[in-house]
CSV table of N, CA and C in Angstrom, one decimal:
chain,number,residue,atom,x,y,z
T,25,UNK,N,-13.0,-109.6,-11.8
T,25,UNK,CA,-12.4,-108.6,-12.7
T,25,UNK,C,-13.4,-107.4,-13.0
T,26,UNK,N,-14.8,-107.7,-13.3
T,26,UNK,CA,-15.7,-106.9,-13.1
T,26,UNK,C,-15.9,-106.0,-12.4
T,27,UNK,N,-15.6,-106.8,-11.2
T,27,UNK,CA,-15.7,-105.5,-9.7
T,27,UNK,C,-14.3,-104.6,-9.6
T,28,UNK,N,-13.5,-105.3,-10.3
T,28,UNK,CA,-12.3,-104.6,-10.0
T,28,UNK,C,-12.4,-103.2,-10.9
T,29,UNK,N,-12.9,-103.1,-12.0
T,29,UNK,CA,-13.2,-102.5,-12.9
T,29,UNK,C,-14.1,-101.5,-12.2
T,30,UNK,N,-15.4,-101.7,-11.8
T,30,UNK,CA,-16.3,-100.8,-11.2
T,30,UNK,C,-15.9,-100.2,-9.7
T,31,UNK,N,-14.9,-101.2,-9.0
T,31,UNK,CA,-14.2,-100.3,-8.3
T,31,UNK,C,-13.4,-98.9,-8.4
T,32,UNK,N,-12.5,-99.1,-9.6
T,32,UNK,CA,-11.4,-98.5,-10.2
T,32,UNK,C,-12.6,-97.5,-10.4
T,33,UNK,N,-13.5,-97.9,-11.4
T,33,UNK,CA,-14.7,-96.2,-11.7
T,33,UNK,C,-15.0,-95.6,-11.0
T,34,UNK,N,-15.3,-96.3,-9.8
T,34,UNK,CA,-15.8,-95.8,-8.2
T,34,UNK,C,-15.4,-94.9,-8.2
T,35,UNK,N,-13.7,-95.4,-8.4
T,35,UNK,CA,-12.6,-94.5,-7.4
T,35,UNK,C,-12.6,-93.4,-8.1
T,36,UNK,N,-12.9,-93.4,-9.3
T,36,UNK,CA,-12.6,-92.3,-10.7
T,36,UNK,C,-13.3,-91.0,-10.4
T,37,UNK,N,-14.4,-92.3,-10.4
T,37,UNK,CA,-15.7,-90.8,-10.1
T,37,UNK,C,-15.9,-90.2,-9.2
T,38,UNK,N,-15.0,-90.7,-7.8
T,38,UNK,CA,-14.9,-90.1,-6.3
T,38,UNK,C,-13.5,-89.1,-6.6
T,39,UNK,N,-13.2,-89.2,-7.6
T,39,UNK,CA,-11.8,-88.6,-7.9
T,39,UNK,C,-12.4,-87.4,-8.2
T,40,UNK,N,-13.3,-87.5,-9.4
T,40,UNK,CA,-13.5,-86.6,-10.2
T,40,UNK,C,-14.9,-85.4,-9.2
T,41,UNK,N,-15.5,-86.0,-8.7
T,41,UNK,CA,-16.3,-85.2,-7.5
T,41,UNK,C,-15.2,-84.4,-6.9
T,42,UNK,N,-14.4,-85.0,-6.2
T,42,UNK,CA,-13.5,-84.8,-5.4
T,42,UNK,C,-13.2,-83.4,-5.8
T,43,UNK,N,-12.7,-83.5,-7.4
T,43,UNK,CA,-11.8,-82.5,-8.2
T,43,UNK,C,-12.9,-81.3,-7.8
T,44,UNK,N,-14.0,-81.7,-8.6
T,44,UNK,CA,-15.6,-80.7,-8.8
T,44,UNK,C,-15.4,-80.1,-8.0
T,45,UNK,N,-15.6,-80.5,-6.4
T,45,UNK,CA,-16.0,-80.0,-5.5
T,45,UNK,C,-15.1,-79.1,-4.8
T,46,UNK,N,-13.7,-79.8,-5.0
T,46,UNK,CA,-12.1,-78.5,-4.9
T,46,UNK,C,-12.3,-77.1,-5.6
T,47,UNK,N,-12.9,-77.9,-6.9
T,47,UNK,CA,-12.5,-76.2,-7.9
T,47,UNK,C,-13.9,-75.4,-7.4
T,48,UNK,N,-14.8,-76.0,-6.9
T,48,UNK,CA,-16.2,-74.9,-6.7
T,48,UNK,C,-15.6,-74.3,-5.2
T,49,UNK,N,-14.7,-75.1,-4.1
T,49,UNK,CA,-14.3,-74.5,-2.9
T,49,UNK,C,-13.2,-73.4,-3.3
T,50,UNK,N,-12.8,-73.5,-4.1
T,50,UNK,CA,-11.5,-73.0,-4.2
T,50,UNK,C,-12.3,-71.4,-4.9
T,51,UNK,N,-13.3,-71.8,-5.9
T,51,UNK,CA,-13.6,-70.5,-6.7
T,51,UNK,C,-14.3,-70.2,-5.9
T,52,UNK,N,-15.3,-70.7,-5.1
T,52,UNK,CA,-16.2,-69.6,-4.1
T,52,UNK,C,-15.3,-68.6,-3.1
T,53,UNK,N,-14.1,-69.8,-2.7
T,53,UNK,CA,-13.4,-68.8,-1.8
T,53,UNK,C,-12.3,-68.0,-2.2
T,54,UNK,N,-12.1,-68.2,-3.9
T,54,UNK,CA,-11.1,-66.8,-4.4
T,54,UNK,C,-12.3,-65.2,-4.8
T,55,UNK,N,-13.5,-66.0,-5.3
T,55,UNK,CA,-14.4,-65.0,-5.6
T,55,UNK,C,-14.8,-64.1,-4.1
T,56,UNK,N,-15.1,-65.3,-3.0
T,56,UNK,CA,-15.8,-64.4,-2.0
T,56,UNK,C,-14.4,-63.4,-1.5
T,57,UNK,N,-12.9,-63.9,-1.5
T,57,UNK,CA,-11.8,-63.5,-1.2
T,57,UNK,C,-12.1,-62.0,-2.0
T,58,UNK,N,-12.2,-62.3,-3.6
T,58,UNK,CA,-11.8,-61.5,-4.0
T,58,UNK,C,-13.2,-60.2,-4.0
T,59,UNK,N,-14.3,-60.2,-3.8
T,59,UNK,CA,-15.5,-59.7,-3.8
T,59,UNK,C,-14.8,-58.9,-1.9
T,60,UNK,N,-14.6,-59.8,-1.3
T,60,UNK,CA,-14.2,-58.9,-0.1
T,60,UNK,C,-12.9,-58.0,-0.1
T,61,UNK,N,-12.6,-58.3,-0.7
T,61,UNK,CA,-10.9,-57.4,-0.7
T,61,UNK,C,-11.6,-56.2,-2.0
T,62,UNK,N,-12.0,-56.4,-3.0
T,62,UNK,CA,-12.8,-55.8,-3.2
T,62,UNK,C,-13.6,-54.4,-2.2
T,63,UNK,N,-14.5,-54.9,-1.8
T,63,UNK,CA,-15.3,-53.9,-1.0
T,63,UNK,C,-14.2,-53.2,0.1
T,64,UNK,N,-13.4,-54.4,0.5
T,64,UNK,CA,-12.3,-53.4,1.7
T,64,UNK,C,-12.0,-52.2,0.5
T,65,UNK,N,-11.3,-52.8,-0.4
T,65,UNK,CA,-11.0,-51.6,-1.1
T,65,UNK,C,-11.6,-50.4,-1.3
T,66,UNK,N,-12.9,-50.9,-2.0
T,66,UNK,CA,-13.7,-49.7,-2.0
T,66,UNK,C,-14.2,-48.5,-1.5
T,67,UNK,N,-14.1,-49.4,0.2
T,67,UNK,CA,-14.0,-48.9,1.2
T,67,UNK,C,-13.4,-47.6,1.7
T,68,UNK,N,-12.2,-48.4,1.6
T,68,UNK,CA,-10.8,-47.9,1.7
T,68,UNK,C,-10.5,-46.5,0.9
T,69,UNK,N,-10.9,-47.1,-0.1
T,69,UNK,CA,-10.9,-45.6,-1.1
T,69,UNK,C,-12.2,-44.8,-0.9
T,70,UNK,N,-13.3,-45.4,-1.2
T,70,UNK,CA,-14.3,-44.1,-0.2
T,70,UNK,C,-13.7,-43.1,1.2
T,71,UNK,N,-13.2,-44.2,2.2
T,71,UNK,CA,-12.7,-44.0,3.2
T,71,UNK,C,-11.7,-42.5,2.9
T,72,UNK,N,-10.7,-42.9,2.1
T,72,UNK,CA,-9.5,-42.2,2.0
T,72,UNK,C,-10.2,-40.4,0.9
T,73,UNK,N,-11.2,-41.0,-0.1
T,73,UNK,CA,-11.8,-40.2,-0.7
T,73,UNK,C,-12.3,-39.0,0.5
T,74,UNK,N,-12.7,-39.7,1.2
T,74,UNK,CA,-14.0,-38.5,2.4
T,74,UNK,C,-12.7,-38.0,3.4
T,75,UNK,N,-11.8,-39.0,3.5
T,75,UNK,CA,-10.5,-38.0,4.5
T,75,UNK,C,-9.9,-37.1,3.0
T,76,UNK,N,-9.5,-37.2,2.5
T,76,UNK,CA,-9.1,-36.2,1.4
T,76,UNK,C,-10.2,-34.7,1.2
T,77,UNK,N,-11.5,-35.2,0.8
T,77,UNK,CA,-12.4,-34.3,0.8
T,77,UNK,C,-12.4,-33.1,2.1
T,78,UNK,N,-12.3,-34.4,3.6
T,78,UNK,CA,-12.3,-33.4,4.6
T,78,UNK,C,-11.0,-32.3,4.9
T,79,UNK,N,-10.2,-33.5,4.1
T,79,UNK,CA,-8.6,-32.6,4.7
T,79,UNK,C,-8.4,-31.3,3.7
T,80,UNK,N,-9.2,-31.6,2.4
T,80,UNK,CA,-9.3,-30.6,1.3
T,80,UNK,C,-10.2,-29.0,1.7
T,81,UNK,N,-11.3,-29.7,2.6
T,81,UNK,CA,-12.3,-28.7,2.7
T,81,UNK,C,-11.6,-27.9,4.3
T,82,UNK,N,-11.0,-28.5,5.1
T,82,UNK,CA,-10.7,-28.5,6.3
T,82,UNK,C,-9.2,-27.3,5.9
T,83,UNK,N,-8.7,-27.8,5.0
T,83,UNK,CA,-7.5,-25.9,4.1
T,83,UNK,C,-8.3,-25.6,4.2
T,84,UNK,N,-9.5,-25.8,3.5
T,84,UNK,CA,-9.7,-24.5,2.5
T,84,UNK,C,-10.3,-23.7,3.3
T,85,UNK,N,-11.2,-23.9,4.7
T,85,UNK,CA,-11.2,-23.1,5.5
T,85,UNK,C,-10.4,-22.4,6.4
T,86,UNK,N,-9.3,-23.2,6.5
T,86,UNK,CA,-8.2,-22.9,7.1
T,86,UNK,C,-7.9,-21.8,6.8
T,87,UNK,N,-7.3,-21.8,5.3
T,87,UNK,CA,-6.5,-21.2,4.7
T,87,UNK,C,-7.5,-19.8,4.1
T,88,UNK,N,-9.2,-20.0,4.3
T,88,UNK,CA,-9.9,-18.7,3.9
T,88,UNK,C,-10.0,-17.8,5.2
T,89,UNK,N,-9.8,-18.6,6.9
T,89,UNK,CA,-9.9,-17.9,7.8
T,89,UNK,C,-8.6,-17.6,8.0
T,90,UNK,N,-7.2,-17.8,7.4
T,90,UNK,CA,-6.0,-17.4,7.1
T,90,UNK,C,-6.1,-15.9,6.8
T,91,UNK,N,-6.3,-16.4,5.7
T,91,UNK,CA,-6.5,-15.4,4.8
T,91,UNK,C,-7.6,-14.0,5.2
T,92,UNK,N,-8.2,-14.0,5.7
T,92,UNK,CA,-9.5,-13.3,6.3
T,92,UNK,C,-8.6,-12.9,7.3
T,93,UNK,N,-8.2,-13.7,7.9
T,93,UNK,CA,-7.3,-12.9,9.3
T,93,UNK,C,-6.1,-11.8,8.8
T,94,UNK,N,-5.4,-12.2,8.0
T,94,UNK,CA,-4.4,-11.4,7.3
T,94,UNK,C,-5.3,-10.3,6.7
T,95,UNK,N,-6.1,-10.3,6.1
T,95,UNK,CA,-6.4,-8.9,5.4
T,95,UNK,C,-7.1,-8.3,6.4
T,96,UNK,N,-7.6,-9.0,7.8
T,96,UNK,CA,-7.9,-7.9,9.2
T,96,UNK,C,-6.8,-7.3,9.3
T,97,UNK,N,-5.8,-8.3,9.8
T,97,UNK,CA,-4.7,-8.0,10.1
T,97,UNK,C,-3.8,-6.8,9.0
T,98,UNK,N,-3.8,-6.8,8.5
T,98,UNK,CA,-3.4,-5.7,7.2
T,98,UNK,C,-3.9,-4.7,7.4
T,99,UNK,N,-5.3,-4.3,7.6
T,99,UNK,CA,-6.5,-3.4,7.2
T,99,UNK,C,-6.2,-2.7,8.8
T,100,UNK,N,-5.6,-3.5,9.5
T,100,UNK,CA,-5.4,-2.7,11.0
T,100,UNK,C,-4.5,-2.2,11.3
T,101,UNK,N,-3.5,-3.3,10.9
T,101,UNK,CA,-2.0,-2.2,10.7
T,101,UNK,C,-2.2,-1.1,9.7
T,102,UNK,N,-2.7,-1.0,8.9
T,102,UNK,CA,-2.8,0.2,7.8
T,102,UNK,C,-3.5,1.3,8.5
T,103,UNK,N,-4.9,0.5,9.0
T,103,UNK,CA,-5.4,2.2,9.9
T,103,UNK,C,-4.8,2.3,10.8
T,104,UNK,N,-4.0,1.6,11.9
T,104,UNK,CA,-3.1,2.3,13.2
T,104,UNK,C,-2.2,3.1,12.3
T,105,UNK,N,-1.3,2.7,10.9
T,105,UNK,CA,-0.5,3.5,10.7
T,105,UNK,C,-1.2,4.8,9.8
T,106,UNK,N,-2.3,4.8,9.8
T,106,UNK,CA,-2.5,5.6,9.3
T,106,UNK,C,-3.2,6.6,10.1
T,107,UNK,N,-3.4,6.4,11.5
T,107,UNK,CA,-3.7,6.8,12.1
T,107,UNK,C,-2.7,7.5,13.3
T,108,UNK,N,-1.4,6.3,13.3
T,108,UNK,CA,0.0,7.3,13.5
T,108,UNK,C,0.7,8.2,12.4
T,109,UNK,N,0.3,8.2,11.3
T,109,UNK,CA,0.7,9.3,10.5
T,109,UNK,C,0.2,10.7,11.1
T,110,UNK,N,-1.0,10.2,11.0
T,110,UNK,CA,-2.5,11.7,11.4
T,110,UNK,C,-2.0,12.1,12.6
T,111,UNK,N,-1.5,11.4,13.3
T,111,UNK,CA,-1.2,11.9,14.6
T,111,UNK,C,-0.6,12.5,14.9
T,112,UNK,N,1.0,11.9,13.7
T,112,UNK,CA,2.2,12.9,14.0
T,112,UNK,C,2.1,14.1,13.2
T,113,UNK,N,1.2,14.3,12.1
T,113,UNK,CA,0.9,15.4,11.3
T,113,UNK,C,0.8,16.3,12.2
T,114,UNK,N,-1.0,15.7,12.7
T,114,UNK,CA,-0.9,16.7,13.9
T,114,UNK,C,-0.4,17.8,14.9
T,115,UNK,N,0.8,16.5,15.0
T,115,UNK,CA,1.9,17.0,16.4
T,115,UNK,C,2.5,17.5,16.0
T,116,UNK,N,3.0,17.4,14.7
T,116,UNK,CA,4.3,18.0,13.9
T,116,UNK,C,3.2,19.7,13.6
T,117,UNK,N,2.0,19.7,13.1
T,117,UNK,CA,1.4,21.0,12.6
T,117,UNK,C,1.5,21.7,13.9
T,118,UNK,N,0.4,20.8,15.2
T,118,UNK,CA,0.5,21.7,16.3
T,118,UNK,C,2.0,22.0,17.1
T,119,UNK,N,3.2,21.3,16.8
T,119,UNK,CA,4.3,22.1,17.2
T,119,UNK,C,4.8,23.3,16.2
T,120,UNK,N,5.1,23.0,15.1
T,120,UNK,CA,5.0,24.3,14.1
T,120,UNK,C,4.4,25.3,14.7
T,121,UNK,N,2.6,25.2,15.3
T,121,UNK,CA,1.9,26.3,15.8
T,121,UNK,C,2.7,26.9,16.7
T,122,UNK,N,2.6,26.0,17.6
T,122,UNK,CA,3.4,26.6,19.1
T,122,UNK,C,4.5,26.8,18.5
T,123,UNK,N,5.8,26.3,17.9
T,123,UNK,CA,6.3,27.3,17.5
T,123,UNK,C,6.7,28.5,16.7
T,124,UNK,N,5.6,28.4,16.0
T,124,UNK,CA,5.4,29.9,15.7
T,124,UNK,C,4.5,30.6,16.3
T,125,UNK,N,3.8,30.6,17.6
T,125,UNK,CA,3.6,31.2,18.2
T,125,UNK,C,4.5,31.9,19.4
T,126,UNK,N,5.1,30.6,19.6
T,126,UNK,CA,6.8,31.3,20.5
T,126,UNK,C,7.0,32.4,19.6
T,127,UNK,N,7.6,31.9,18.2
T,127,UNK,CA,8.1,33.1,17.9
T,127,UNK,C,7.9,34.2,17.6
T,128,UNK,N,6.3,34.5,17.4
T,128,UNK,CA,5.8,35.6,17.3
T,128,UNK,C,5.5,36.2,18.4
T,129,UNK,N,5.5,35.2,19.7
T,129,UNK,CA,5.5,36.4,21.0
T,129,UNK,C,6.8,36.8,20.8
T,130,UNK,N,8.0,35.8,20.8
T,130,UNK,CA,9.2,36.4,21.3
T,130,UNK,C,9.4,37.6,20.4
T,131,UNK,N,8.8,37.3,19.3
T,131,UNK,CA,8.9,39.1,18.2
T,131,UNK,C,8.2,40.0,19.0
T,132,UNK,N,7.1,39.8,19.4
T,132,UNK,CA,6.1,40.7,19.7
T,132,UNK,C,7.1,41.5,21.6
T,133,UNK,N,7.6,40.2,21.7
T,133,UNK,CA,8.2,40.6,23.2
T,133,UNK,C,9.3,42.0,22.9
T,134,UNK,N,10.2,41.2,21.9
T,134,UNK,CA,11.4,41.5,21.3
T,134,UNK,C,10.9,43.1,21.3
T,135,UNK,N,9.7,43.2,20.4
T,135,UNK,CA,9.2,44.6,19.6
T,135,UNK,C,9.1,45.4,20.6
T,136,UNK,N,8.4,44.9,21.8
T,136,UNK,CA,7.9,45.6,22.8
T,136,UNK,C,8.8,46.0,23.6
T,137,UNK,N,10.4,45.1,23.7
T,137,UNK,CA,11.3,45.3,24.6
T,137,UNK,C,12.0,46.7,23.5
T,138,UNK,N,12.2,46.1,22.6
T,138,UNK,CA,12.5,47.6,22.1
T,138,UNK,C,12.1,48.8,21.6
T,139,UNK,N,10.7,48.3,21.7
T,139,UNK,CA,10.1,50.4,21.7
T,139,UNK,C,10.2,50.7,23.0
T,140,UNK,N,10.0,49.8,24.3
T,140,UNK,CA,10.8,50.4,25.7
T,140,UNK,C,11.5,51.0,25.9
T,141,UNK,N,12.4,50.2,25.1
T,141,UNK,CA,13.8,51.0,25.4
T,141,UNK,C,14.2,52.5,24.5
T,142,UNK,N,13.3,52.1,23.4
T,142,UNK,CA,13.4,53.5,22.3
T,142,UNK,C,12.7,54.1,23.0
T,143,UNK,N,11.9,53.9,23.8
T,143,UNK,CA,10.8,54.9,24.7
T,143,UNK,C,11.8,55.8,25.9
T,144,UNK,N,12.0,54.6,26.5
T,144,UNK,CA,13.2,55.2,27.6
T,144,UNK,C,14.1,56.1,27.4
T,145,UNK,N,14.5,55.4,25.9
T,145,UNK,CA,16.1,55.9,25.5
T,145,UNK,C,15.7,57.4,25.3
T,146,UNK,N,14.7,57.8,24.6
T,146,UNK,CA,14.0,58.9,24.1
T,146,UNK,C,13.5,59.9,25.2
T,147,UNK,N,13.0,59.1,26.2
T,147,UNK,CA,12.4,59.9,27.4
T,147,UNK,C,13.6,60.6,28.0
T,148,UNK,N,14.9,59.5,28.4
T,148,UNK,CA,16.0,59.8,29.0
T,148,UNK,C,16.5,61.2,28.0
T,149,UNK,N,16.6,60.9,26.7
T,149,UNK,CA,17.6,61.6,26.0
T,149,UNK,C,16.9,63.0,26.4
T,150,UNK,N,15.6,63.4,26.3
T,150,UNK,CA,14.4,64.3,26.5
T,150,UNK,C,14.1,64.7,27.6
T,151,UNK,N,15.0,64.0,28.6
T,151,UNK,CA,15.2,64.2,29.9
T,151,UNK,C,16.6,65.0,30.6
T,152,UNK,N,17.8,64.0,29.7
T,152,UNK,CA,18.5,65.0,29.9
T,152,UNK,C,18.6,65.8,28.9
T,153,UNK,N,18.6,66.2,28.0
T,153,UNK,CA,18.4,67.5,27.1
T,153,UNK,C,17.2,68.1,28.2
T,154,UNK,N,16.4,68.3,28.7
T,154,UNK,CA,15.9,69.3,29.4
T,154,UNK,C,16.5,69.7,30.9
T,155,UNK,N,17.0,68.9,31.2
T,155,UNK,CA,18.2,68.9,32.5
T,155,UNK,C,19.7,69.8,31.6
T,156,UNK,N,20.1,69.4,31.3
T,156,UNK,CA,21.3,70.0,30.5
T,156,UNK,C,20.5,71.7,30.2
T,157,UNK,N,19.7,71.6,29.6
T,157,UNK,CA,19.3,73.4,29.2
T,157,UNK,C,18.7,73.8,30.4
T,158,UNK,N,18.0,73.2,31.3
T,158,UNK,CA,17.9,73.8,32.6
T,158,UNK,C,19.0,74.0,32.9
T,159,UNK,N,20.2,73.3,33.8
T,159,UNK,CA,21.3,73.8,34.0
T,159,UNK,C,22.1,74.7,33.6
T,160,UNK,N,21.8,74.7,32.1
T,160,UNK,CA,22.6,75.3,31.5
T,160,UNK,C,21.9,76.7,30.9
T,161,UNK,N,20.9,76.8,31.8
T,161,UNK,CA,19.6,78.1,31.8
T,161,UNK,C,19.9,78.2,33.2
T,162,UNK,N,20.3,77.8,34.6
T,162,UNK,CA,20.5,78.2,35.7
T,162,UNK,C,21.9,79.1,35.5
T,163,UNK,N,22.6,78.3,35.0
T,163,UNK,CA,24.5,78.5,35.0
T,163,UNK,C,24.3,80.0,34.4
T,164,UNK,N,24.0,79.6,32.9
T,164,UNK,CA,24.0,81.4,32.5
T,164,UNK,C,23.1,82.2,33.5
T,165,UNK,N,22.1,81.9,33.7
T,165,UNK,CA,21.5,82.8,34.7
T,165,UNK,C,22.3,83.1,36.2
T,166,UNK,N,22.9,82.3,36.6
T,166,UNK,CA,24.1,82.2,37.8
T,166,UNK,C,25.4,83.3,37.3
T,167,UNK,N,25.4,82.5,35.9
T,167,UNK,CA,26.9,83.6,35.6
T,167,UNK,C,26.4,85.0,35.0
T,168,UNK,N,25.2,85.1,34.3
T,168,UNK,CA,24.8,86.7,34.2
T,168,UNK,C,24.4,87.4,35.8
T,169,UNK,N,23.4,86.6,36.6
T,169,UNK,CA,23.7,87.1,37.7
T,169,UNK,C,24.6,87.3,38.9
T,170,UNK,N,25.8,86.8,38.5
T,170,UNK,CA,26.8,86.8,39.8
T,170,UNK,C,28.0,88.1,38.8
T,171,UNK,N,28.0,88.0,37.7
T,171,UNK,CA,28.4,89.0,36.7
T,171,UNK,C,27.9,90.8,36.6
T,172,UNK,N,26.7,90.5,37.0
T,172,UNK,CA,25.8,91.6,37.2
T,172,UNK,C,26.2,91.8,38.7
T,173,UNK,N,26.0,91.2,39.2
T,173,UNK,CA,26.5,91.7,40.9
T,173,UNK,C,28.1,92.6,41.0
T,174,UNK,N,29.1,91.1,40.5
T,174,UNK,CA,30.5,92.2,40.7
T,174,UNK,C,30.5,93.5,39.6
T,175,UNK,N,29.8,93.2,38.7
T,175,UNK,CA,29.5,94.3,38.0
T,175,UNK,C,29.1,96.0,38.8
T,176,UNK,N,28.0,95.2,39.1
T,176,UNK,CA,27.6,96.6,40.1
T,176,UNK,C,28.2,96.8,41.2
T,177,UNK,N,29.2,95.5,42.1
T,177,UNK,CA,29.6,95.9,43.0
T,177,UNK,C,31.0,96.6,42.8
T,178,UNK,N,31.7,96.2,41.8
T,178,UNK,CA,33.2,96.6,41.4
T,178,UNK,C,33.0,98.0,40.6
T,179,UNK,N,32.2,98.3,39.5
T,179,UNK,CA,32.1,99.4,38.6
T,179,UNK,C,30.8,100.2,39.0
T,180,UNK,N,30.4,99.9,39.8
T,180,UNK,CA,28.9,101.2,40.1
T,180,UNK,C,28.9,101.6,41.5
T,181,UNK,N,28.9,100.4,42.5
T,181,UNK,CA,28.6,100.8,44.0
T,181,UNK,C,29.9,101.2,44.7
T,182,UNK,N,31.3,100.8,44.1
T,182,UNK,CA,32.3,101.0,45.2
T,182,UNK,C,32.4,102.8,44.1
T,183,UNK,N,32.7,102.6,43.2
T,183,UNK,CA,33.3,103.9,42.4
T,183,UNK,C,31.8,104.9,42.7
T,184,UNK,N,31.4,104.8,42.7
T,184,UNK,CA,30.2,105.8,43.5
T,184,UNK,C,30.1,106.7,44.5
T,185,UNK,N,30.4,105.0,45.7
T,185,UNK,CA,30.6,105.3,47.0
T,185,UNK,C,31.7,106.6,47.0
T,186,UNK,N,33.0,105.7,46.7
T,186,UNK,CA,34.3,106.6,46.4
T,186,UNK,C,34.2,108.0,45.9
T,187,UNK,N,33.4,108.0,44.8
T,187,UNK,CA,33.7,109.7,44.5
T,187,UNK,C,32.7,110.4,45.1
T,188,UNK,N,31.8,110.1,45.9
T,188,UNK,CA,31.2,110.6,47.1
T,188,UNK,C,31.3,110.8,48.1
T,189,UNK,N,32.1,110.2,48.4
T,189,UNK,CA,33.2,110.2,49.5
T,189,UNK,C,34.5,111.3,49.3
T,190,UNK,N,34.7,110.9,47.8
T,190,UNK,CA,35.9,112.1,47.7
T,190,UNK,C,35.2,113.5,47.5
T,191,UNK,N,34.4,113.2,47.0
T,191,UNK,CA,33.7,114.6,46.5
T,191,UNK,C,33.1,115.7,47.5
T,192,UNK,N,32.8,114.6,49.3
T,192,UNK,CA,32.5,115.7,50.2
T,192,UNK,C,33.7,116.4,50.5
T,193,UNK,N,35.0,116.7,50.3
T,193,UNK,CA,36.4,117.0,50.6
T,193,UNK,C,35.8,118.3,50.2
């Protein structure tokens, strides 16, 4: 009965090790479980921390060499167009020139074609007004002289003749 008794304890205290040694396997391996899951984590979040950081610093260059490009880009379209303004100014001033220089030859042409012609016109008119009074200085001279002729030949030379003629009778 004795032994049965110190069996039965045996068994108790092989029970109760048993238990001991469950709960120390069980807690070393929820602690080490959880000590590792742990560090994955930490990991994980370092991990995710430093891709964040990079993806944060990785805009921000992005978006400052973005940005840098666009205000090139701005600053060049502004001087081409401001340098197609100047241009057309230009072209627009130097066509104005040229055409007002057309139009001041075509005046100057204009001016020149018409004191020509007031020259001409003037010369002609000065031309014939001195043609006209020549002629018209020949003609009277033609009709005083051809006047003077039957003059003298109708009233001086024939009635002359004639009464010297009659007069040798």
């Amino acid at each position: 009965m004795f032994s049965h008794l110190l069996l039965l304890l045996l068994l108790l205290l092989l029970l109760q090790l048993l238990q001991l040694l469950l709960y120390y396997y069980y807690y070393y391996y929820y602690y080490y479980y959880y000590y590792y899951y742990y560090y994955y984590y930490s990991y994980s979040y370092y991990y995710s921390y430093s891709y964040y950081y990079y993806y944060y610093y990785y805009y921000y260059f992005y978006y400052y060499f973005y940005y840098n490009y666009y205000f090139y880009y701005y600053y060049y379209y502004y001087y081409y167009y401001y340098y197609y303004y100047y241009y057309y100014y230009y072209y627009y001033y130097y066509y104005y020139y040229y055409y007002y220089y057309y139009y001041y030859y075509y005046y100057y042409y204009y001016y020149y074609y018409y004191y020509y012609y007031y020259y001409y016109y003037y010369y002609y008119y000065y031309y014939y007004y001195y043609y006209y009074y020549w002629h018209r200085r020949q003609l009277s001279s033609f009709v005083i002289n051809t006047s003077t002729f039957f003059h003298f030949f109708f009233c001086s030379l024939i009635p002359n003749t004639a009464a010297s003629f009659f007069s040798s009778f």
